[in-house]
PDB file of C-alpha atoms in Angstrom:
ATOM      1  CA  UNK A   1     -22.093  71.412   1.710  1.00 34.00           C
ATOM      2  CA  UNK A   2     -20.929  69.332   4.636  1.00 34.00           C
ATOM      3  CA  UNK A   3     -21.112  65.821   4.771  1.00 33.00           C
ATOM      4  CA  UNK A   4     -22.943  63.880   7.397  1.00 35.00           C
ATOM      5  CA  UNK A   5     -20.379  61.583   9.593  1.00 37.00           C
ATOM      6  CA  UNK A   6     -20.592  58.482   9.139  1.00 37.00           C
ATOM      7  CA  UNK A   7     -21.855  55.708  11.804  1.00 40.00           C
ATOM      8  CA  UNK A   8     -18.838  54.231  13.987  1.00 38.00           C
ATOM      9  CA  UNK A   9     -19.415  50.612  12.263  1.00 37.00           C
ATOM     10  CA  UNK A  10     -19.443  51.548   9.041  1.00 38.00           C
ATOM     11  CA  UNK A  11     -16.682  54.031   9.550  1.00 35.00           C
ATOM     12  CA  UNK A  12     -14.690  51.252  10.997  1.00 35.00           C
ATOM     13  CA  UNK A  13     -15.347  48.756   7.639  1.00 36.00           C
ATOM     14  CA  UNK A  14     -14.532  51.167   5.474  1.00 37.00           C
ATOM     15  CA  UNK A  15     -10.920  52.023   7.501  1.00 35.00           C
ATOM     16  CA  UNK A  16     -10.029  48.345   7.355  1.00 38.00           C
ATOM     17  CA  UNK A  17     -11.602  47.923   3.807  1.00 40.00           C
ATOM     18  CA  UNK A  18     -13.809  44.899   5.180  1.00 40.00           C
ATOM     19  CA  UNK A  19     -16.809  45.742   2.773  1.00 42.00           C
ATOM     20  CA  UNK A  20     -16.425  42.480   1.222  1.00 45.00           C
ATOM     21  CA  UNK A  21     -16.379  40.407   4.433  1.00 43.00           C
ATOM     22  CA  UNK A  22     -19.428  42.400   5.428  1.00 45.00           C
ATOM     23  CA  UNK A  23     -21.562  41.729   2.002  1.00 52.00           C
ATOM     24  CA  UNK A  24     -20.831  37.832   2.463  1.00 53.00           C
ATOM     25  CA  UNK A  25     -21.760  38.373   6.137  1.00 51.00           C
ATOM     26  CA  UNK A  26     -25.413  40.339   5.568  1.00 52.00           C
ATOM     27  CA  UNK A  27     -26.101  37.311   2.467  1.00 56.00           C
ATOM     28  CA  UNK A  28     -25.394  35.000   5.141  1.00 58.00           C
ATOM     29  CA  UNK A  29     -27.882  37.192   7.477  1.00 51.00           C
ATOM     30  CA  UNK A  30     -30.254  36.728   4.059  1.00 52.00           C
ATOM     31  CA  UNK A  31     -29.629  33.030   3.450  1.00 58.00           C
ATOM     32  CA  UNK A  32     -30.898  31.529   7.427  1.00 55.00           C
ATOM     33  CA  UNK A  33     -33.477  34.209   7.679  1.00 52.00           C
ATOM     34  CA  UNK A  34     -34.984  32.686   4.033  1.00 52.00           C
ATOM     35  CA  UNK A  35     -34.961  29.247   5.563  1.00 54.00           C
ATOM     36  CA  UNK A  36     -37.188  31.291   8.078  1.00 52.00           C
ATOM     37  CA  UNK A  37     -39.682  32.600   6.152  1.00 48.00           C
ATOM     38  CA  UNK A  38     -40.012  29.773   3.781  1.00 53.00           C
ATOM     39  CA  UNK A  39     -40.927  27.589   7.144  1.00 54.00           C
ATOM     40  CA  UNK A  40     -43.249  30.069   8.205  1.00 53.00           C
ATOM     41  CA  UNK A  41     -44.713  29.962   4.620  1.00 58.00           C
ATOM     42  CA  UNK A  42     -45.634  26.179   5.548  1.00 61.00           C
ATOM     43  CA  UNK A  43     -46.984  27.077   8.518  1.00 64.00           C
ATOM     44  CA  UNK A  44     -49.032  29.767   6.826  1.00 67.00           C
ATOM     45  CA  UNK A  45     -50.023  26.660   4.033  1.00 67.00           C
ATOM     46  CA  UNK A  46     -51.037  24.118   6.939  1.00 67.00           C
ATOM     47  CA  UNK A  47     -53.016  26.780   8.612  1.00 69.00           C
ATOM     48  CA  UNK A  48     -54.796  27.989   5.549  1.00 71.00           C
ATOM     49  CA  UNK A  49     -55.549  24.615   4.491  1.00 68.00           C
ATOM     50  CA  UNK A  50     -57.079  23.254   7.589  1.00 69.00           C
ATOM     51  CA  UNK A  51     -58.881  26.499   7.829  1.00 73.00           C
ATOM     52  CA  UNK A  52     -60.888  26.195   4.513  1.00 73.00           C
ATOM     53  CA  UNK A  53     -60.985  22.373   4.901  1.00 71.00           C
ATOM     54  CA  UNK A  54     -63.236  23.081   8.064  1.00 71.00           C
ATOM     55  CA  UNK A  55     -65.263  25.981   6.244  1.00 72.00           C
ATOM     56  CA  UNK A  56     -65.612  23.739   3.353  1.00 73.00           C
ATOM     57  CA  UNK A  57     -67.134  20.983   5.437  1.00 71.00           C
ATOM     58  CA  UNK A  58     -69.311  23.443   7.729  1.00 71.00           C
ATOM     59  CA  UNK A  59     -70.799  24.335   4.666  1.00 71.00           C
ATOM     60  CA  UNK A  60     -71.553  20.767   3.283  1.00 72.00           C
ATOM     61  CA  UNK A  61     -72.842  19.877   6.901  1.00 70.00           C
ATOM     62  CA  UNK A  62     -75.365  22.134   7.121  1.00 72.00           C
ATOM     63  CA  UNK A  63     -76.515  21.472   3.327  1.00 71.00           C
ATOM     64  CA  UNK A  64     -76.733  17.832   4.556  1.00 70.00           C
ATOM     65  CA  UNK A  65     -74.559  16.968   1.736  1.00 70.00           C
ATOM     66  CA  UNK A  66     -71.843  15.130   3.669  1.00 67.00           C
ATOM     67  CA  UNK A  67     -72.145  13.116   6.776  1.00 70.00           C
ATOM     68  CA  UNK A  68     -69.949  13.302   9.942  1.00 71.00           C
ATOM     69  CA  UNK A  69     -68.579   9.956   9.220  1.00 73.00           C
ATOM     70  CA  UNK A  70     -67.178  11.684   5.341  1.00 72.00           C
ATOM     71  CA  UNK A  71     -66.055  14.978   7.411  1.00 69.00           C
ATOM     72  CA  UNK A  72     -63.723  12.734   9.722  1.00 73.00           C
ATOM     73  CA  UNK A  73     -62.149  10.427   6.881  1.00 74.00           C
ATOM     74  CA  UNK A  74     -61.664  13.683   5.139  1.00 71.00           C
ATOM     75  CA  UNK A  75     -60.150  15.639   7.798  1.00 72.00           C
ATOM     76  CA  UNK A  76     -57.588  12.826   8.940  1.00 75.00           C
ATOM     77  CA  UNK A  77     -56.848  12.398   5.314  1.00 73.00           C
ATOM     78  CA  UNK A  78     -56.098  16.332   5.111  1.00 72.00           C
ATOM     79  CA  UNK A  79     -53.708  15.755   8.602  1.00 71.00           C
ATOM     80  CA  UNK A  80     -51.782  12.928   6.902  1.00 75.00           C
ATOM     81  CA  UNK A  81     -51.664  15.009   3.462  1.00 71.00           C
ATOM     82  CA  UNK A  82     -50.103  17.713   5.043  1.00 70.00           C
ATOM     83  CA  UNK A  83     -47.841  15.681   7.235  1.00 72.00           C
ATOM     84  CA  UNK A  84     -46.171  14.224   4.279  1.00 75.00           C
ATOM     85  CA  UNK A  85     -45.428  17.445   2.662  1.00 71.00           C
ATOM     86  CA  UNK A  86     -44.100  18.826   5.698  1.00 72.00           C
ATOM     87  CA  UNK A  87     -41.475  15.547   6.003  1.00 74.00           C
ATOM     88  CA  UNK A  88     -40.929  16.524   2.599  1.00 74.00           C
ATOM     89  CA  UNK A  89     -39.992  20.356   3.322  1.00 70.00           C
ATOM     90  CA  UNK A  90     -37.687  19.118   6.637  1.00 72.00           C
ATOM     91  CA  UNK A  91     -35.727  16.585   4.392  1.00 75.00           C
ATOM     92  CA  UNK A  92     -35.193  19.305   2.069  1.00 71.00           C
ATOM     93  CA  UNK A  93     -34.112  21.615   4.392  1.00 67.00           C
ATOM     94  CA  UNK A  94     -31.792  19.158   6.246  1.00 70.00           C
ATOM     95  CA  UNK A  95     -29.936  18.239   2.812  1.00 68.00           C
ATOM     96  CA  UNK A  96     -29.887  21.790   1.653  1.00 66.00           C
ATOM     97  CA  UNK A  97     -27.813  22.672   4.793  1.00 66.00           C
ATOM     98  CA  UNK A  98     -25.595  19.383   4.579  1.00 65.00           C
ATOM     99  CA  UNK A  99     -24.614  20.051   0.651  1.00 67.00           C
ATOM    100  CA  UNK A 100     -21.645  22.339   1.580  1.00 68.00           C
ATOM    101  CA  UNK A 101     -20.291  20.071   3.924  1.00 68.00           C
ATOM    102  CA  UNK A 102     -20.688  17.583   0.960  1.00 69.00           C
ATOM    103  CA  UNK A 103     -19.299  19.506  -1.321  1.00 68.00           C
ATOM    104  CA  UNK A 104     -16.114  19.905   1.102  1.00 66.00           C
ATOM    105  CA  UNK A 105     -16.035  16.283   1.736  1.00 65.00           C
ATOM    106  CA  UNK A 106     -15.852  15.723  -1.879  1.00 68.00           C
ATOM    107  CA  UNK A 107     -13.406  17.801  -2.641  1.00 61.00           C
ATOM    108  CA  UNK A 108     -11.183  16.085  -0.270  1.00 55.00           C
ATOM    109  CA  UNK A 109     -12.003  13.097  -1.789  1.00 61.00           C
ATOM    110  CA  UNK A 110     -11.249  13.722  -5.254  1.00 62.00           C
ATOM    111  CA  UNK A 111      -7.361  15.506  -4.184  1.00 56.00           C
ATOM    112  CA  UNK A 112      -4.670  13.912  -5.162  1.00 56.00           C
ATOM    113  CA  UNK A 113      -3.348  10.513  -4.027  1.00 60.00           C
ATOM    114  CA  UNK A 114       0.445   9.316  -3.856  1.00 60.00           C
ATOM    115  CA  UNK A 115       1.905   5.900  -3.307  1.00 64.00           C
ATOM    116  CA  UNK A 116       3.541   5.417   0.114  1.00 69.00           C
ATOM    117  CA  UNK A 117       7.041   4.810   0.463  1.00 69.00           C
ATOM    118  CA  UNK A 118       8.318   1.396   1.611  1.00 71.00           C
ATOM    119  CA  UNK A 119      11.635   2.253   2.611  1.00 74.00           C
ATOM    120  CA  UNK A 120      12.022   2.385   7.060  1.00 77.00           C
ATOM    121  CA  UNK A 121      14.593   4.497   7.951  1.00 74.00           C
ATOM    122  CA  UNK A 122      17.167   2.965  10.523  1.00 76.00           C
ATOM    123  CA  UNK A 123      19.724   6.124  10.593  1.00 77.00           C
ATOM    124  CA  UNK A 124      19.587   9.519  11.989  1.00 80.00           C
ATOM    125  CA  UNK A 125      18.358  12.381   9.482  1.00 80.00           C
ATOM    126  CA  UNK A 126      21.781  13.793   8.636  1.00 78.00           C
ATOM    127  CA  UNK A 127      20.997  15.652   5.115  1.00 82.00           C
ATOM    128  CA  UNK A 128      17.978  17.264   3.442  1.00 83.00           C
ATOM    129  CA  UNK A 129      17.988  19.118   0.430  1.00 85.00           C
ATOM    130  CA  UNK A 130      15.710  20.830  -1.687  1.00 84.00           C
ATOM    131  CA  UNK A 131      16.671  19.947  -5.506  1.00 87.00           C
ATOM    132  CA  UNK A 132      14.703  22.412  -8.342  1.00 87.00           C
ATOM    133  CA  UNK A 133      11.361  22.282  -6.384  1.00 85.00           C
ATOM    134  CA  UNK A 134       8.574  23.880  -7.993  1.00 85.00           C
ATOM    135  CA  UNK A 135       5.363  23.770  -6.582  1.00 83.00           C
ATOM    136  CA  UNK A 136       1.453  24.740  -7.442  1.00 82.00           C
ATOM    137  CA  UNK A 137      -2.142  24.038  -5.847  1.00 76.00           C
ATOM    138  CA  UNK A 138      -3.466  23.200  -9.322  1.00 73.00           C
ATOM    139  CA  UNK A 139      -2.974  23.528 -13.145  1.00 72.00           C
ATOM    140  CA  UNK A 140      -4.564  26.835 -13.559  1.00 72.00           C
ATOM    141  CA  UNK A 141      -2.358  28.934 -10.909  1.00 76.00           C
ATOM    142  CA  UNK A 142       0.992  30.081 -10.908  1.00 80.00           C
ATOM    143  CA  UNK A 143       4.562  28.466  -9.169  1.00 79.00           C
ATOM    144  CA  UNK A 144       4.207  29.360  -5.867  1.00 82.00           C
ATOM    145  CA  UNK A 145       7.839  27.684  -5.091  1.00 80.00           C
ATOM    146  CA  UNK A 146       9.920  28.197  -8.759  1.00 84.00           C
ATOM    147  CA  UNK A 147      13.296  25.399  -8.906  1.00 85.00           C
ATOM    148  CA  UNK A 148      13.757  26.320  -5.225  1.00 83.00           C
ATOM    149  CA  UNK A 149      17.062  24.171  -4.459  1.00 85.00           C
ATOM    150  CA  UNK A 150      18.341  24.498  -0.733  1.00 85.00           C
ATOM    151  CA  UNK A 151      21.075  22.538   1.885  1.00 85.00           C
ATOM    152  CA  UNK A 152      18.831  22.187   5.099  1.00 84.00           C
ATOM    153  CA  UNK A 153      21.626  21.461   7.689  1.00 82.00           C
ATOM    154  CA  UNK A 154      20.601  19.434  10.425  1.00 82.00           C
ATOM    155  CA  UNK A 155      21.083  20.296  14.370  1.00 81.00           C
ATOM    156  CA  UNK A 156      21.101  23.979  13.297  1.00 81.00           C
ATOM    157  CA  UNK A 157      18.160  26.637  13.880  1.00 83.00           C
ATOM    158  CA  UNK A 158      16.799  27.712  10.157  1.00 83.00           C
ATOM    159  CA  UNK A 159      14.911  30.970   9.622  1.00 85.00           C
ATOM    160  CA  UNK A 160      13.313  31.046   6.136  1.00 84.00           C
ATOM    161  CA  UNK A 161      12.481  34.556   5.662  1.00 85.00           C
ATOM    162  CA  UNK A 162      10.048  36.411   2.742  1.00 81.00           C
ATOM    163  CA  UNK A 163       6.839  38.244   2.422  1.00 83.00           C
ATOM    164  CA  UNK A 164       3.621  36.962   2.895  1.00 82.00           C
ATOM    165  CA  UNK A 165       2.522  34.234  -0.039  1.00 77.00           C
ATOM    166  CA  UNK A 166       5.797  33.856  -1.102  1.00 80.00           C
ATOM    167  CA  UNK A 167       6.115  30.043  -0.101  1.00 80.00           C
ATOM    168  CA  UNK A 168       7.604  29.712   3.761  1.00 82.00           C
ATOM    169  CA  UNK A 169       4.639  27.502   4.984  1.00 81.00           C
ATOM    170  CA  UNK A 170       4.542  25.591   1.576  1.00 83.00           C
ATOM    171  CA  UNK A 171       7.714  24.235   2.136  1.00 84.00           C
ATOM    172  CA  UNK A 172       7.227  23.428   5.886  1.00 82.00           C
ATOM    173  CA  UNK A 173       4.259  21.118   4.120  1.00 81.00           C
ATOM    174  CA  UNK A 174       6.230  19.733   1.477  1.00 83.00           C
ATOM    175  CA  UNK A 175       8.960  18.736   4.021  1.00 83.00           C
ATOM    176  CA  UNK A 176       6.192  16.762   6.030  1.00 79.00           C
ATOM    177  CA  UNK A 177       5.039  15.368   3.222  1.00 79.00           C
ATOM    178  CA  UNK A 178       1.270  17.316   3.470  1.00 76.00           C
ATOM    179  CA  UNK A 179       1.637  18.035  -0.172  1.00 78.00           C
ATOM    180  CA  UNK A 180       3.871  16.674  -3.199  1.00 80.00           C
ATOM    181  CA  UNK A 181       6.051  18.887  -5.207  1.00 83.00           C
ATOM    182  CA  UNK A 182       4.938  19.930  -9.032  1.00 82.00           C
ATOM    183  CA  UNK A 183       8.447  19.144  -9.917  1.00 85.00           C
ATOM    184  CA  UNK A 184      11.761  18.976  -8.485  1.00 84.00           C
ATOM    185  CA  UNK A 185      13.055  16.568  -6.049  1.00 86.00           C
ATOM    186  CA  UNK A 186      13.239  16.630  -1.910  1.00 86.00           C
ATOM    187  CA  UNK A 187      16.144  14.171  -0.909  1.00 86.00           C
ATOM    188  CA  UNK A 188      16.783  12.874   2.646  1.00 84.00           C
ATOM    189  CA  UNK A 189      20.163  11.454   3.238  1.00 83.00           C
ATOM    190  CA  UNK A 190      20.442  11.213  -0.618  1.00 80.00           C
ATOM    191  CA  UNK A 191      17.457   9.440  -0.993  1.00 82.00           C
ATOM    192  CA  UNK A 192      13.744  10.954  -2.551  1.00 83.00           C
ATOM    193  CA  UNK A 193      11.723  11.417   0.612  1.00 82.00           C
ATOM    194  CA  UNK A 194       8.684   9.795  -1.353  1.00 84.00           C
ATOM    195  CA  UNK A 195      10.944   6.704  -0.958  1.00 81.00           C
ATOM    196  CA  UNK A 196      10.330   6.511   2.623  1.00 81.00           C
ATOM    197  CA  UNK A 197       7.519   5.377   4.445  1.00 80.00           C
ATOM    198  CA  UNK A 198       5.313   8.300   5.266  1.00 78.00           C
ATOM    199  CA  UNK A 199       4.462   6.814   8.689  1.00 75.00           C
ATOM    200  CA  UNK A 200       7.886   6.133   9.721  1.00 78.00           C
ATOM    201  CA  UNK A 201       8.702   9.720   8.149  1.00 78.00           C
ATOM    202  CA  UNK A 202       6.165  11.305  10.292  1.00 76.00           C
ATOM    203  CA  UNK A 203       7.422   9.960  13.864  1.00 75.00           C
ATOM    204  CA  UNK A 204      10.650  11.676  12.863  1.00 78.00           C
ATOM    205  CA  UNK A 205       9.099  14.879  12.549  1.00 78.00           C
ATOM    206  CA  UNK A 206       7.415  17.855  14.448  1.00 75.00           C
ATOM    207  CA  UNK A 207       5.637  21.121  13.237  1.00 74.00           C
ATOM    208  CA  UNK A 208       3.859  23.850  15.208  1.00 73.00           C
ATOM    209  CA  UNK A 209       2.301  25.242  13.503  1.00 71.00           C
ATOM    210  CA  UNK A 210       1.181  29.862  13.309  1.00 72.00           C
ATOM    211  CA  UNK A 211      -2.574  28.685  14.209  1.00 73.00           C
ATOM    212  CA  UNK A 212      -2.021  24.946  15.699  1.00 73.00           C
ATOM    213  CA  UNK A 213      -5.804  23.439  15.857  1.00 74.00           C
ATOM    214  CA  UNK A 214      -6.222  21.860  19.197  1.00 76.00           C
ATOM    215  CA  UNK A 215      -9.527  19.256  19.739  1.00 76.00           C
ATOM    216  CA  UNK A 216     -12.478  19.872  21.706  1.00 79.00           C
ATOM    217  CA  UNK A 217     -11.000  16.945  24.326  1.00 79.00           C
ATOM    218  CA  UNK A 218      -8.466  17.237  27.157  1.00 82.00           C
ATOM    219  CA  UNK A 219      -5.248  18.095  27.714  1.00 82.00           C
ATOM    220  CA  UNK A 220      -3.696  15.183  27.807  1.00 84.00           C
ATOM    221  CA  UNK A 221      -4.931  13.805  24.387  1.00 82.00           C
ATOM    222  CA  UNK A 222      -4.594  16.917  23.041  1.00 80.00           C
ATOM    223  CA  UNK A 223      -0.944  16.424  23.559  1.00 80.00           C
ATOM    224  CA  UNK A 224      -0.870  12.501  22.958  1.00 78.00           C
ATOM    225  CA  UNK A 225      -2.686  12.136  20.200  1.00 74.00           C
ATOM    226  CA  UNK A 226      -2.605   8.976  20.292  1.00 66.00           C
ATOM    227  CA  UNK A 227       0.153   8.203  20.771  1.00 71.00           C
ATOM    228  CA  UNK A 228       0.113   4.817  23.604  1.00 72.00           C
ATOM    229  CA  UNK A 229       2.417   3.515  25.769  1.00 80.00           C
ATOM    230  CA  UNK A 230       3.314   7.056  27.262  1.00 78.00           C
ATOM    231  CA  UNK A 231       3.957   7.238  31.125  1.00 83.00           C
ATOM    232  CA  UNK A 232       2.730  10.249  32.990  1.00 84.00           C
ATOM    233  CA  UNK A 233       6.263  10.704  33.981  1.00 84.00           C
ATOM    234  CA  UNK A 234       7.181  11.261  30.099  1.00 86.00           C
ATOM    235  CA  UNK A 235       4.153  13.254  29.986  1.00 83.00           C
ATOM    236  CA  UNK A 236       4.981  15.850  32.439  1.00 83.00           C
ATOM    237  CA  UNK A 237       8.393  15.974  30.990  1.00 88.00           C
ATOM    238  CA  UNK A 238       7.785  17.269  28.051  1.00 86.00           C
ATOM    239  CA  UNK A 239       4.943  19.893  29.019  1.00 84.00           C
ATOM    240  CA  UNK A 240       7.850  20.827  31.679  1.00 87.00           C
ATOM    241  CA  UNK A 241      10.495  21.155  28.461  1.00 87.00           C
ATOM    242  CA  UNK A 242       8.162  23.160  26.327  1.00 84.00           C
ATOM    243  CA  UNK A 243       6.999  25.002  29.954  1.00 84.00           C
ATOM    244  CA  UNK A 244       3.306  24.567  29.802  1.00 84.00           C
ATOM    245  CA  UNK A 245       3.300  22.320  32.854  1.00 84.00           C
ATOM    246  CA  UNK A 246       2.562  24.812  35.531  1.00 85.00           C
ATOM    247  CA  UNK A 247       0.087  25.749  33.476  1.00 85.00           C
ATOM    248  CA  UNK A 248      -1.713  23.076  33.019  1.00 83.00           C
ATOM    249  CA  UNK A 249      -1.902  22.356  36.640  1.00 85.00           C
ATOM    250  CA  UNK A 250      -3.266  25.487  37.629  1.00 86.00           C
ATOM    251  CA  UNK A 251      -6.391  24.369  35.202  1.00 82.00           C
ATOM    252  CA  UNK A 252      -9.765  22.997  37.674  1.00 84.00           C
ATOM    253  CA  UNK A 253      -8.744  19.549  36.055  1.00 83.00           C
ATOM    254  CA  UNK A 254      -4.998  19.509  35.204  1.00 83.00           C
ATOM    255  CA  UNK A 255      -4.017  17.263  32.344  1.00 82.00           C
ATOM    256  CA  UNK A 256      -7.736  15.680  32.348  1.00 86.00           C
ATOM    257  CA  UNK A 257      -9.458  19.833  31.535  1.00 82.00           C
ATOM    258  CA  UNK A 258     -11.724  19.697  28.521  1.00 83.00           C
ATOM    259  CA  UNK A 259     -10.193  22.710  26.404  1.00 82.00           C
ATOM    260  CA  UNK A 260     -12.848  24.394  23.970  1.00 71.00           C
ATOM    261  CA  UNK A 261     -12.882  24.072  20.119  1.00 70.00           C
ATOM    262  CA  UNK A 262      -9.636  25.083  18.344  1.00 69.00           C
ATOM    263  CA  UNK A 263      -8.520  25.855  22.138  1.00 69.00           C
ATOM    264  CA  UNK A 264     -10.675  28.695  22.469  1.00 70.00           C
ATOM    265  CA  UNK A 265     -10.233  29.058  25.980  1.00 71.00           C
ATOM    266  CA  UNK A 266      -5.868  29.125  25.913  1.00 76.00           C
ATOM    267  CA  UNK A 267      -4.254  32.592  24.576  1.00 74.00           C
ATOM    268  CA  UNK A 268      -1.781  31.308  20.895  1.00 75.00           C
ATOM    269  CA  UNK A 269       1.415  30.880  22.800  1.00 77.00           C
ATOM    270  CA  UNK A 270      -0.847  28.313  25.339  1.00 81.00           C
ATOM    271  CA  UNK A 271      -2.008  26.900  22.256  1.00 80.00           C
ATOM    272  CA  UNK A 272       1.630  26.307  20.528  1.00 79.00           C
ATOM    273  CA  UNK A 273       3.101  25.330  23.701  1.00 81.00           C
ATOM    274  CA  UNK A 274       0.537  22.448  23.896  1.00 77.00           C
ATOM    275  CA  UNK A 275       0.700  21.663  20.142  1.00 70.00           C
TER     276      UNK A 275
END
């Protein structure tokens, strides 16, 4: 018996096994539209109510057991009644979709801490090494560096080579000090790098990163960040060295164009040229 073809979207999930993606992406779907129907249910409640509030009284009015005077303290008192629990519902909503930023926040919050280095560096970088680093995210997973020891030699161009998860971006991190190794020792012109004061460390260094993240803001401070006492002339100098100058230019604003979140609006090399 032959089997009916399959729809082009679900064909397409299944070639690029993205069922799970799509399952978190429909409870998603689920998750706002049950916000939705739980504020319609309110709205269904506040109707209903005021409904047989007004039938109730009708009734009473034409019995002549309640007075207008009764009807109006009782209707306003119905309006603030309801008022209160819909407050309620909107603060409950509004800290129900703030609790995962929370819970990211917190979890920031509760990472790891290490003591700064006090030690200013007044010579050029001329050795790093990598002595029996081991590194992990936590105590639960495995090494994802295991006593990596390595000569980094300085002026040269390095190419650190292996298959995805094996460690290459770990160690970028660990050399700008983003994360601490397990164990093991990083040493910069024979002295541990967590000797050295991570501020001073940091205006010695510069990553670009695969993905760079780039600030809904302009150009310029894009580039800057921060950073004051920088001519224009310097400016243009290095967007003319890393050849995103021209570019920049041709934007409606130049260096002064407000670039979209994460640099939506530049193609990746744009992006790294800027970063």
């Amino acid at each position: 018996m032959m089997k009916a073809p399959l729809p082009p979207l679900l064909r397409n999930i299944l070639y690029f096994e993205r069922e799970i993606f799509k399952n978190k992406s429909i409870a998603t779907w689920i998750g706002k539209n049950q916000n939705s129907y739980q504020i319609i249910d309110l709205r269904l409640l506040i109707i209903m109510n005021t409904t047989i509030l007004l039938d109730l009284t009708k009734y009473f009015l034409f019995k002549g057991q309640m007075s207008i005077g009764i009807f109006v303290i009782l209707y306003q008192f119905s309006n603030q009644l309801v008022s209160t629990f819909q407050n309620l519902f909107n603060m409950s909503m509004d800290f129900s979709s703030k609790t995962p930023s929370l819970d990211r926040v917190r979890s920031v919050m509760d990472g790891p801490t290490w003591e700064n280095g006090t030690k200013k560096m007044d010579e050029k970088i001329a050795t790093l090494q990598l002595n029996n680093v081991c590194f992990k995210y936590n105590k639960e997973t495995e090494n994802i560096l295991q006593e990596l020891s390595m000569d980094i030699p300085i002026g040269k161009k390095v190419a650190i080579l292996g298959t995805s998860g094996s460690g290459k971006s770990t160690i970028a991190q660990l050399l700008i000090r983003l994360h601490e190794p397990s164990t093991g020792l990083i040493k910069v012109n024979g002295h541990s790098l967590y000797d050295i004061d991570r501020s001073d460390w940091a205006s010695r260094i510069a990553i670009v990163l695969q993905e760079p993240y780039l600030y809904p803001d302009t150009v310029q401070n894009n580039i800057l960040m921060g950073m004051e006492n920088v001519s224009k002339d310097e400016l243009v100098h290095v967007c003319q060295i890393a050849s995103i100058h021209d570019y920049v230019l041709s934007l409606p604003n130049g260096y002064e164009t407000i670039i979209g979140e994460r640099g939506i609006t530049l193609s990746g090399g744009q992006r790294q040229r800027i970063a």
